[in-house]
Amino acid sequence: MGKKTIIQIALLFILLIIIFFFYYKYFFFKEEIVNLTYQNNEVVSSDNNLIKNLEYLSTDKNGNKYLINAEYGELSLADQETNIILMTNVNAQIDMFEKDTIYLTSNFAKYDTLNLETNFYKNVVLQYSQHEISSDNIDLSFEKNFAWVYNNIVYNSPTNKFFADKLEIDLLTKDSKIYMYDNKKIKVIKK
């Protein structure tokens, strides 16, 4: 083999390695890595899978962090996969990458550990920047980067206060749509 052939084979090999890494980084489908951290968990009762002081911390591929704490968590036995956790006295913090931090509290939540879908219900309060939204229900979808707020909404901002039935929020752009059921008018109070 000549020197020229060895150089051509080496260059071809280097080119194949570069193509492989490029393909793997940008085109290869890989599962989203979710890091879950359990801290200070104490199993209270083994009969119903009740956990005290439950905490989940996860980070998605975009750098968004999701921390959810609950005084109690119980594995849902209704689901065959047991990836649903029913939580009591819930606090959540969502750190959107290079955006505002969103804080959520509620009496109860239904949390899916696989896709981080969370349904907060009963005395729900969402706070971000100088805005506060209280309602009966908030559903979060991190796959769609969307939040649905519904039932007895009271929205407080520095300039307005309004009452509505349904609010949809894009978590990335903070764009929102406000609705009323039965074509009623949204009640707005200017501060």
JSON list of C-alpha atoms in Angstrom, two decimals:
[
{"chain": "A", "resi": 1, "resn": "MET", "atom": "CA", "xyz": [0.00, 0.00, 0.00]},
{"chain": "A", "resi": 2, "resn": "GLY", "atom": "CA", "xyz": [1.25, 3.39, -0.90]},
{"chain": "A", "resi": 3, "resn": "LYS", "atom": "CA", "xyz": [1.49, 6.44, 1.28]},
{"chain": "A", "resi": 4, "resn": "LYS", "atom": "CA", "xyz": [-1.25, 8.12, -0.77]},
{"chain": "A", "resi": 5, "resn": "THR", "atom": "CA", "xyz": [-3.70, 5.21, -0.18]},
{"chain": "A", "resi": 6, "resn": "ILE", "atom": "CA", "xyz": [-3.08, 5.22, 3.59]},
{"chain": "A", "resi": 7, "resn": "ILE", "atom": "CA", "xyz": [-3.77, 8.98, 3.75]},
{"chain": "A", "resi": 8, "resn": "GLN", "atom": "CA", "xyz": [-6.99, 8.52, 1.73]},
{"chain": "A", "resi": 9, "resn": "ILE", "atom": "CA", "xyz": [-8.18, 5.72, 4.05]},
{"chain": "A", "resi": 10, "resn": "ALA", "atom": "CA", "xyz": [-7.35, 7.82, 7.14]},
{"chain": "A", "resi": 11, "resn": "LEU", "atom": "CA", "xyz": [-9.24, 10.82, 5.72]},
{"chain": "A", "resi": 12, "resn": "LEU", "atom": "CA", "xyz": [-12.20, 8.61, 4.85]},
{"chain": "A", "resi": 13, "resn": "PHE", "atom": "CA", "xyz": [-12.18, 7.18, 8.37]},
{"chain": "A", "resi": 14, "resn": "ILE", "atom": "CA", "xyz": [-12.07, 10.70, 9.91]},
{"chain": "A", "resi": 15, "resn": "LEU", "atom": "CA", "xyz": [-14.90, 11.81, 7.62]},
{"chain": "A", "resi": 16, "resn": "LEU", "atom": "CA", "xyz": [-17.05, 8.83, 8.70]},
{"chain": "A", "resi": 17, "resn": "ILE", "atom": "CA", "xyz": [-16.41, 9.63, 12.37]},
{"chain": "A", "resi": 18, "resn": "ILE", "atom": "CA", "xyz": [-17.44, 13.28, 11.84]},
{"chain": "A", "resi": 19, "resn": "ILE", "atom": "CA", "xyz": [-20.61, 12.22, 9.98]},
{"chain": "A", "resi": 20, "resn": "PHE", "atom": "CA", "xyz": [-21.46, 9.75, 12.74]},
{"chain": "A", "resi": 21, "resn": "PHE", "atom": "CA", "xyz": [-21.10, 12.37, 15.53]},
{"chain": "A", "resi": 22, "resn": "PHE", "atom": "CA", "xyz": [-23.01, 14.98, 13.52]},
{"chain": "A", "resi": 23, "resn": "TYR", "atom": "CA", "xyz": [-25.85, 12.52, 12.85]},
{"chain": "A", "resi": 24, "resn": "TYR", "atom": "CA", "xyz": [-25.93, 11.35, 16.47]},
{"chain": "A", "resi": 25, "resn": "LYS", "atom": "CA", "xyz": [-26.02, 14.89, 17.86]},
{"chain": "A", "resi": 26, "resn": "TYR", "atom": "CA", "xyz": [-28.61, 16.40, 15.51]},
{"chain": "A", "resi": 27, "resn": "PHE", "atom": "CA", "xyz": [-30.72, 13.62, 13.97]},
{"chain": "A", "resi": 28, "resn": "PHE", "atom": "CA", "xyz": [-30.59, 10.56, 16.14]},
{"chain": "A", "resi": 29, "resn": "PHE", "atom": "CA", "xyz": [-33.81, 10.22, 18.14]},
{"chain": "A", "resi": 30, "resn": "LYS", "atom": "CA", "xyz": [-33.05, 9.75, 21.77]},
{"chain": "A", "resi": 31, "resn": "GLU", "atom": "CA", "xyz": [-35.26, 9.72, 24.81]},
{"chain": "A", "resi": 32, "resn": "GLU", "atom": "CA", "xyz": [-35.45, 12.98, 26.71]},
{"chain": "A", "resi": 33, "resn": "ILE", "atom": "CA", "xyz": [-33.30, 12.66, 29.79]},
{"chain": "A", "resi": 34, "resn": "VAL", "atom": "CA", "xyz": [-35.19, 13.39, 32.96]},
{"chain": "A", "resi": 35, "resn": "ASN", "atom": "CA", "xyz": [-33.31, 13.45, 36.22]},
{"chain": "A", "resi": 36, "resn": "LEU", "atom": "CA", "xyz": [-35.49, 12.74, 39.20]},
{"chain": "A", "resi": 37, "resn": "THR", "atom": "CA", "xyz": [-34.22, 13.43, 42.67]},
{"chain": "A", "resi": 38, "resn": "TYR", "atom": "CA", "xyz": [-35.91, 12.11, 45.78]},
{"chain": "A", "resi": 39, "resn": "GLN", "atom": "CA", "xyz": [-35.14, 13.87, 49.03]},
{"chain": "A", "resi": 40, "resn": "ASN", "atom": "CA", "xyz": [-36.35, 13.26, 52.57]},
{"chain": "A", "resi": 41, "resn": "ASN", "atom": "CA", "xyz": [-38.89, 10.70, 51.45]},
{"chain": "A", "resi": 42, "resn": "GLU", "atom": "CA", "xyz": [-40.41, 8.63, 54.18]},
{"chain": "A", "resi": 43, "resn": "VAL", "atom": "CA", "xyz": [-42.90, 5.86, 53.49]},
{"chain": "A", "resi": 44, "resn": "VAL", "atom": "CA", "xyz": [-45.76, 6.40, 55.90]},
{"chain": "A", "resi": 45, "resn": "SER", "atom": "CA", "xyz": [-47.91, 3.41, 55.02]},
{"chain": "A", "resi": 46, "resn": "SER", "atom": "CA", "xyz": [-47.07, 0.44, 52.85]},
{"chain": "A", "resi": 47, "resn": "ASP", "atom": "CA", "xyz": [-50.75, -0.48, 52.31]},
{"chain": "A", "resi": 48, "resn": "ASN", "atom": "CA", "xyz": [-51.54, 2.51, 50.11]},
{"chain": "A", "resi": 49, "resn": "ASN", "atom": "CA", "xyz": [-48.02, 3.55, 49.01]},
{"chain": "A", "resi": 50, "resn": "LEU", "atom": "CA", "xyz": [-48.14, 6.88, 50.87]},
{"chain": "A", "resi": 51, "resn": "ILE", "atom": "CA", "xyz": [-44.90, 8.89, 50.86]},
{"chain": "A", "resi": 52, "resn": "LYS", "atom": "CA", "xyz": [-44.24, 11.87, 53.13]},
{"chain": "A", "resi": 53, "resn": "ASN", "atom": "CA", "xyz": [-42.25, 14.97, 52.04]},
{"chain": "A", "resi": 54, "resn": "LEU", "atom": "CA", "xyz": [-42.05, 14.03, 48.38]},
{"chain": "A", "resi": 55, "resn": "GLU", "atom": "CA", "xyz": [-39.81, 16.06, 46.05]},
{"chain": "A", "resi": 56, "resn": "TYR", "atom": "CA", "xyz": [-39.15, 15.65, 42.31]},
{"chain": "A", "resi": 57, "resn": "LEU", "atom": "CA", "xyz": [-36.58, 17.66, 40.40]},
{"chain": "A", "resi": 58, "resn": "SER", "atom": "CA", "xyz": [-36.35, 17.25, 36.64]},
{"chain": "A", "resi": 59, "resn": "THR", "atom": "CA", "xyz": [-34.59, 19.01, 33.80]},
{"chain": "A", "resi": 60, "resn": "ASP", "atom": "CA", "xyz": [-35.56, 18.73, 30.16]},
{"chain": "A", "resi": 61, "resn": "LYS", "atom": "CA", "xyz": [-33.34, 18.90, 27.08]},
{"chain": "A", "resi": 62, "resn": "ASN", "atom": "CA", "xyz": [-34.00, 22.67, 26.71]},
{"chain": "A", "resi": 63, "resn": "GLY", "atom": "CA", "xyz": [-32.62, 23.45, 30.18]},
{"chain": "A", "resi": 64, "resn": "ASN", "atom": "CA", "xyz": [-36.01, 24.04, 31.82]},
{"chain": "A", "resi": 65, "resn": "LYS", "atom": "CA", "xyz": [-36.14, 22.89, 35.44]},
{"chain": "A", "resi": 66, "resn": "TYR", "atom": "CA", "xyz": [-39.24, 21.61, 37.17]},
{"chain": "A", "resi": 67, "resn": "LEU", "atom": "CA", "xyz": [-39.31, 21.16, 40.94]},
{"chain": "A", "resi": 68, "resn": "ILE", "atom": "CA", "xyz": [-42.42, 19.83, 42.64]},
{"chain": "A", "resi": 69, "resn": "ASN", "atom": "CA", "xyz": [-42.82, 19.26, 46.39]},
{"chain": "A", "resi": 70, "resn": "ALA", "atom": "CA", "xyz": [-45.71, 17.66, 48.22]},
{"chain": "A", "resi": 71, "resn": "GLU", "atom": "CA", "xyz": [-46.43, 17.01, 51.85]},
{"chain": "A", "resi": 72, "resn": "TYR", "atom": "CA", "xyz": [-47.77, 13.59, 50.84]},
{"chain": "A", "resi": 73, "resn": "GLY", "atom": "CA", "xyz": [-47.63, 11.54, 47.67]},
{"chain": "A", "resi": 74, "resn": "GLU", "atom": "CA", "xyz": [-49.45, 8.33, 46.88]},
{"chain": "A", "resi": 75, "resn": "LEU", "atom": "CA", "xyz": [-48.87, 6.01, 43.93]},
{"chain": "A", "resi": 76, "resn": "SER", "atom": "CA", "xyz": [-52.08, 5.70, 41.98]},
{"chain": "A", "resi": 77, "resn": "LEU", "atom": "CA", "xyz": [-53.15, 2.08, 41.99]},
{"chain": "A", "resi": 78, "resn": "ALA", "atom": "CA", "xyz": [-55.77, 2.80, 39.33]},
{"chain": "A", "resi": 79, "resn": "ASP", "atom": "CA", "xyz": [-53.04, 2.98, 36.67]},
{"chain": "A", "resi": 80, "resn": "GLN", "atom": "CA", "xyz": [-51.38, -0.25, 35.68]},
{"chain": "A", "resi": 81, "resn": "GLU", "atom": "CA", "xyz": [-47.97, 1.38, 35.15]},
{"chain": "A", "resi": 82, "resn": "THR", "atom": "CA", "xyz": [-47.97, 3.21, 38.52]},
{"chain": "A", "resi": 83, "resn": "ASN", "atom": "CA", "xyz": [-46.30, 6.27, 37.00]},
{"chain": "A", "resi": 84, "resn": "ILE", "atom": "CA", "xyz": [-49.08, 8.53, 38.36]},
{"chain": "A", "resi": 85, "resn": "ILE", "atom": "CA", "xyz": [-48.56, 10.08, 41.79]},
{"chain": "A", "resi": 86, "resn": "LEU", "atom": "CA", "xyz": [-51.42, 11.75, 43.64]},
{"chain": "A", "resi": 87, "resn": "MET", "atom": "CA", "xyz": [-50.03, 14.60, 45.74]},
{"chain": "A", "resi": 88, "resn": "THR", "atom": "CA", "xyz": [-51.34, 16.64, 48.68]},
{"chain": "A", "resi": 89, "resn": "ASN", "atom": "CA", "xyz": [-50.30, 20.21, 49.66]},
{"chain": "A", "resi": 90, "resn": "VAL", "atom": "CA", "xyz": [-48.28, 20.84, 46.53]},
{"chain": "A", "resi": 91, "resn": "ASN", "atom": "CA", "xyz": [-45.69, 23.51, 45.69]},
{"chain": "A", "resi": 92, "resn": "ALA", "atom": "CA", "xyz": [-44.04, 23.69, 42.27]},
{"chain": "A", "resi": 93, "resn": "GLN", "atom": "CA", "xyz": [-41.36, 25.87, 40.75]},
{"chain": "A", "resi": 94, "resn": "ILE", "atom": "CA", "xyz": [-40.75, 26.04, 37.01]},
{"chain": "A", "resi": 95, "resn": "ASP", "atom": "CA", "xyz": [-37.54, 27.69, 35.84]},
{"chain": "A", "resi": 96, "resn": "MET", "atom": "CA", "xyz": [-37.96, 28.28, 32.13]},
{"chain": "A", "resi": 97, "resn": "PHE", "atom": "CA", "xyz": [-34.56, 28.60, 30.46]},
{"chain": "A", "resi": 98, "resn": "GLU", "atom": "CA", "xyz": [-33.61, 32.31, 30.35]},
{"chain": "A", "resi": 99, "resn": "LYS", "atom": "CA", "xyz": [-37.19, 33.32, 31.24]},
{"chain": "A", "resi": 100, "resn": "ASP", "atom": "CA", "xyz": [-39.24, 34.05, 34.36]},
{"chain": "A", "resi": 101, "resn": "THR", "atom": "CA", "xyz": [-39.69, 31.57, 37.17]},
{"chain": "A", "resi": 102, "resn": "ILE", "atom": "CA", "xyz": [-43.24, 30.33, 37.66]},
{"chain": "A", "resi": 103, "resn": "TYR", "atom": "CA", "xyz": [-44.50, 29.32, 41.12]},
{"chain": "A", "resi": 104, "resn": "LEU", "atom": "CA", "xyz": [-47.54, 27.11, 41.67]},
{"chain": "A", "resi": 105, "resn": "THR", "atom": "CA", "xyz": [-49.34, 25.99, 44.81]},
{"chain": "A", "resi": 106, "resn": "SER", "atom": "CA", "xyz": [-52.43, 23.81, 45.23]},
{"chain": "A", "resi": 107, "resn": "ASN", "atom": "CA", "xyz": [-54.12, 21.51, 47.67]},
{"chain": "A", "resi": 108, "resn": "PHE", "atom": "CA", "xyz": [-53.81, 18.51, 45.32]},
{"chain": "A", "resi": 109, "resn": "ALA", "atom": "CA", "xyz": [-52.06, 17.45, 42.12]},
{"chain": "A", "resi": 110, "resn": "LYS", "atom": "CA", "xyz": [-51.90, 14.46, 39.82]},
{"chain": "A", "resi": 111, "resn": "TYR", "atom": "CA", "xyz": [-48.32, 14.06, 38.55]},
{"chain": "A", "resi": 112, "resn": "ASP", "atom": "CA", "xyz": [-47.13, 11.77, 35.75]},
{"chain": "A", "resi": 113, "resn": "THR", "atom": "CA", "xyz": [-43.47, 10.89, 36.36]},
{"chain": "A", "resi": 114, "resn": "LEU", "atom": "CA", "xyz": [-42.87, 9.84, 32.75]},
{"chain": "A", "resi": 115, "resn": "ASN", "atom": "CA", "xyz": [-43.91, 12.95, 30.83]},
{"chain": "A", "resi": 116, "resn": "LEU", "atom": "CA", "xyz": [-44.17, 15.49, 33.73]},
{"chain": "A", "resi": 117, "resn": "GLU", "atom": "CA", "xyz": [-47.81, 16.23, 32.87]},
{"chain": "A", "resi": 118, "resn": "THR", "atom": "CA", "xyz": [-49.32, 17.69, 36.02]},
{"chain": "A", "resi": 119, "resn": "ASN", "atom": "CA", "xyz": [-52.92, 18.48, 36.94]},
{"chain": "A", "resi": 120, "resn": "PHE", "atom": "CA", "xyz": [-53.19, 20.86, 39.90]},
{"chain": "A", "resi": 121, "resn": "TYR", "atom": "CA", "xyz": [-56.59, 21.19, 41.52]},
{"chain": "A", "resi": 122, "resn": "LYS", "atom": "CA", "xyz": [-58.37, 22.89, 44.43]},
{"chain": "A", "resi": 123, "resn": "ASN", "atom": "CA", "xyz": [-57.14, 26.32, 45.58]},
{"chain": "A", "resi": 124, "resn": "VAL", "atom": "CA", "xyz": [-54.57, 26.66, 42.81]},
{"chain": "A", "resi": 125, "resn": "VAL", "atom": "CA", "xyz": [-52.38, 29.79, 42.68]},
{"chain": "A", "resi": 126, "resn": "LEU", "atom": "CA", "xyz": [-49.91, 30.54, 39.87]},
{"chain": "A", "resi": 127, "resn": "GLN", "atom": "CA", "xyz": [-47.43, 33.42, 40.22]},
{"chain": "A", "resi": 128, "resn": "TYR", "atom": "CA", "xyz": [-44.91, 34.82, 37.77]},
{"chain": "A", "resi": 129, "resn": "SER", "atom": "CA", "xyz": [-43.36, 38.28, 37.55]},
{"chain": "A", "resi": 130, "resn": "GLN", "atom": "CA", "xyz": [-46.00, 40.61, 38.99]},
{"chain": "A", "resi": 131, "resn": "HIS", "atom": "CA", "xyz": [-48.93, 38.42, 37.92]},
{"chain": "A", "resi": 132, "resn": "GLU", "atom": "CA", "xyz": [-51.04, 36.12, 40.05]},
{"chain": "A", "resi": 133, "resn": "ILE", "atom": "CA", "xyz": [-53.69, 33.71, 38.83]},
{"chain": "A", "resi": 134, "resn": "SER", "atom": "CA", "xyz": [-55.95, 31.76, 41.16]},
{"chain": "A", "resi": 135, "resn": "SER", "atom": "CA", "xyz": [-58.35, 29.08, 39.97]},
{"chain": "A", "resi": 136, "resn": "ASP", "atom": "CA", "xyz": [-59.78, 25.65, 40.71]},
{"chain": "A", "resi": 137, "resn": "ASN", "atom": "CA", "xyz": [-57.63, 23.83, 38.12]},
{"chain": "A", "resi": 138, "resn": "ILE", "atom": "CA", "xyz": [-54.37, 24.18, 36.20]},
{"chain": "A", "resi": 139, "resn": "ASP", "atom": "CA", "xyz": [-53.05, 21.54, 33.80]},
{"chain": "A", "resi": 140, "resn": "LEU", "atom": "CA", "xyz": [-49.41, 21.71, 32.67]},
{"chain": "A", "resi": 141, "resn": "SER", "atom": "CA", "xyz": [-47.97, 20.04, 29.59]},
{"chain": "A", "resi": 142, "resn": "PHE", "atom": "CA", "xyz": [-44.21, 20.26, 29.13]},
{"chain": "A", "resi": 143, "resn": "GLU", "atom": "CA", "xyz": [-44.34, 18.38, 25.85]},
{"chain": "A", "resi": 144, "resn": "LYS", "atom": "CA", "xyz": [-46.55, 21.14, 24.43]},
{"chain": "A", "resi": 145, "resn": "ASN", "atom": "CA", "xyz": [-45.11, 23.93, 26.68]},
{"chain": "A", "resi": 146, "resn": "PHE", "atom": "CA", "xyz": [-48.64, 24.93, 27.55]},
{"chain": "A", "resi": 147, "resn": "ALA", "atom": "CA", "xyz": [-50.77, 25.58, 30.64]},
{"chain": "A", "resi": 148, "resn": "TRP", "atom": "CA", "xyz": [-54.56, 25.43, 30.80]},
{"chain": "A", "resi": 149, "resn": "VAL", "atom": "CA", "xyz": [-56.17, 27.32, 33.67]},
{"chain": "A", "resi": 150, "resn": "TYR", "atom": "CA", "xyz": [-59.89, 26.82, 34.19]},
{"chain": "A", "resi": 151, "resn": "ASN", "atom": "CA", "xyz": [-62.83, 27.18, 36.58]},
{"chain": "A", "resi": 152, "resn": "ASN", "atom": "CA", "xyz": [-63.24, 30.33, 38.68]},
{"chain": "A", "resi": 153, "resn": "ILE", "atom": "CA", "xyz": [-60.19, 32.23, 37.41]},
{"chain": "A", "resi": 154, "resn": "VAL", "atom": "CA", "xyz": [-59.15, 35.45, 39.11]},
{"chain": "A", "resi": 155, "resn": "TYR", "atom": "CA", "xyz": [-56.20, 37.11, 37.34]},
{"chain": "A", "resi": 156, "resn": "ASN", "atom": "CA", "xyz": [-54.33, 39.95, 39.07]},
{"chain": "A", "resi": 157, "resn": "SER", "atom": "CA", "xyz": [-51.78, 42.04, 37.20]},
{"chain": "A", "resi": 158, "resn": "PRO", "atom": "CA", "xyz": [-50.28, 45.41, 38.13]},
{"chain": "A", "resi": 159, "resn": "THR", "atom": "CA", "xyz": [-52.87, 47.19, 35.97]},
{"chain": "A", "resi": 160, "resn": "ASN", "atom": "CA", "xyz": [-55.94, 44.92, 35.82]},
{"chain": "A", "resi": 161, "resn": "LYS", "atom": "CA", "xyz": [-57.96, 42.31, 37.61]},
{"chain": "A", "resi": 162, "resn": "PHE", "atom": "CA", "xyz": [-60.26, 40.06, 35.66]},
{"chain": "A", "resi": 163, "resn": "PHE", "atom": "CA", "xyz": [-62.53, 37.09, 36.14]},
{"chain": "A", "resi": 164, "resn": "ALA", "atom": "CA", "xyz": [-62.90, 34.32, 33.54]},
{"chain": "A", "resi": 165, "resn": "ASP", "atom": "CA", "xyz": [-63.66, 30.63, 33.06]},
{"chain": "A", "resi": 166, "resn": "LYS", "atom": "CA", "xyz": [-60.70, 29.46, 30.97]},
{"chain": "A", "resi": 167, "resn": "LEU", "atom": "CA", "xyz": [-57.19, 30.72, 30.25]},
{"chain": "A", "resi": 168, "resn": "GLU", "atom": "CA", "xyz": [-54.58, 29.16, 27.96]},
{"chain": "A", "resi": 169, "resn": "ILE", "atom": "CA", "xyz": [-50.92, 30.16, 28.41]},
{"chain": "A", "resi": 170, "resn": "ASP", "atom": "CA", "xyz": [-48.00, 29.38, 26.13]},
{"chain": "A", "resi": 171, "resn": "LEU", "atom": "CA", "xyz": [-45.17, 28.82, 28.62]},
{"chain": "A", "resi": 172, "resn": "LEU", "atom": "CA", "xyz": [-42.45, 29.87, 26.16]},
{"chain": "A", "resi": 173, "resn": "THR", "atom": "CA", "xyz": [-43.90, 33.10, 24.78]},
{"chain": "A", "resi": 174, "resn": "LYS", "atom": "CA", "xyz": [-46.29, 33.89, 27.69]},
{"chain": "A", "resi": 175, "resn": "ASP", "atom": "CA", "xyz": [-49.03, 34.53, 25.10]},
{"chain": "A", "resi": 176, "resn": "SER", "atom": "CA", "xyz": [-52.44, 33.75, 26.50]},
{"chain": "A", "resi": 177, "resn": "LYS", "atom": "CA", "xyz": [-56.08, 33.42, 25.45]},
{"chain": "A", "resi": 178, "resn": "ILE", "atom": "CA", "xyz": [-58.99, 34.10, 27.78]},
{"chain": "A", "resi": 179, "resn": "TYR", "atom": "CA", "xyz": [-62.42, 32.48, 27.46]},
{"chain": "A", "resi": 180, "resn": "MET", "atom": "CA", "xyz": [-65.80, 32.40, 29.13]},
{"chain": "A", "resi": 181, "resn": "TYR", "atom": "CA", "xyz": [-68.19, 29.49, 28.93]},
{"chain": "A", "resi": 182, "resn": "ASP", "atom": "CA", "xyz": [-71.61, 30.09, 27.31]},
{"chain": "A", "resi": 183, "resn": "ASN", "atom": "CA", "xyz": [-70.43, 33.29, 25.53]},
{"chain": "A", "resi": 184, "resn": "LYS", "atom": "CA", "xyz": [-70.55, 35.35, 28.72]},
{"chain": "A", "resi": 185, "resn": "LYS", "atom": "CA", "xyz": [-68.43, 38.49, 28.96]},
{"chain": "A", "resi": 186, "resn": "ILE", "atom": "CA", "xyz": [-65.13, 38.58, 30.83]},
{"chain": "A", "resi": 187, "resn": "LYS", "atom": "CA", "xyz": [-65.31, 40.87, 33.83]},
{"chain": "A", "resi": 188, "resn": "VAL", "atom": "CA", "xyz": [-62.34, 43.28, 33.94]},
{"chain": "A", "resi": 189, "resn": "ILE", "atom": "CA", "xyz": [-61.57, 45.74, 36.72]},
{"chain": "A", "resi": 190, "resn": "LYS", "atom": "CA", "xyz": [-58.98, 48.42, 35.98]},
{"chain": "A", "resi": 191, "resn": "LYS", "atom": "CA", "xyz": [-56.76, 49.30, 38.93]}
]
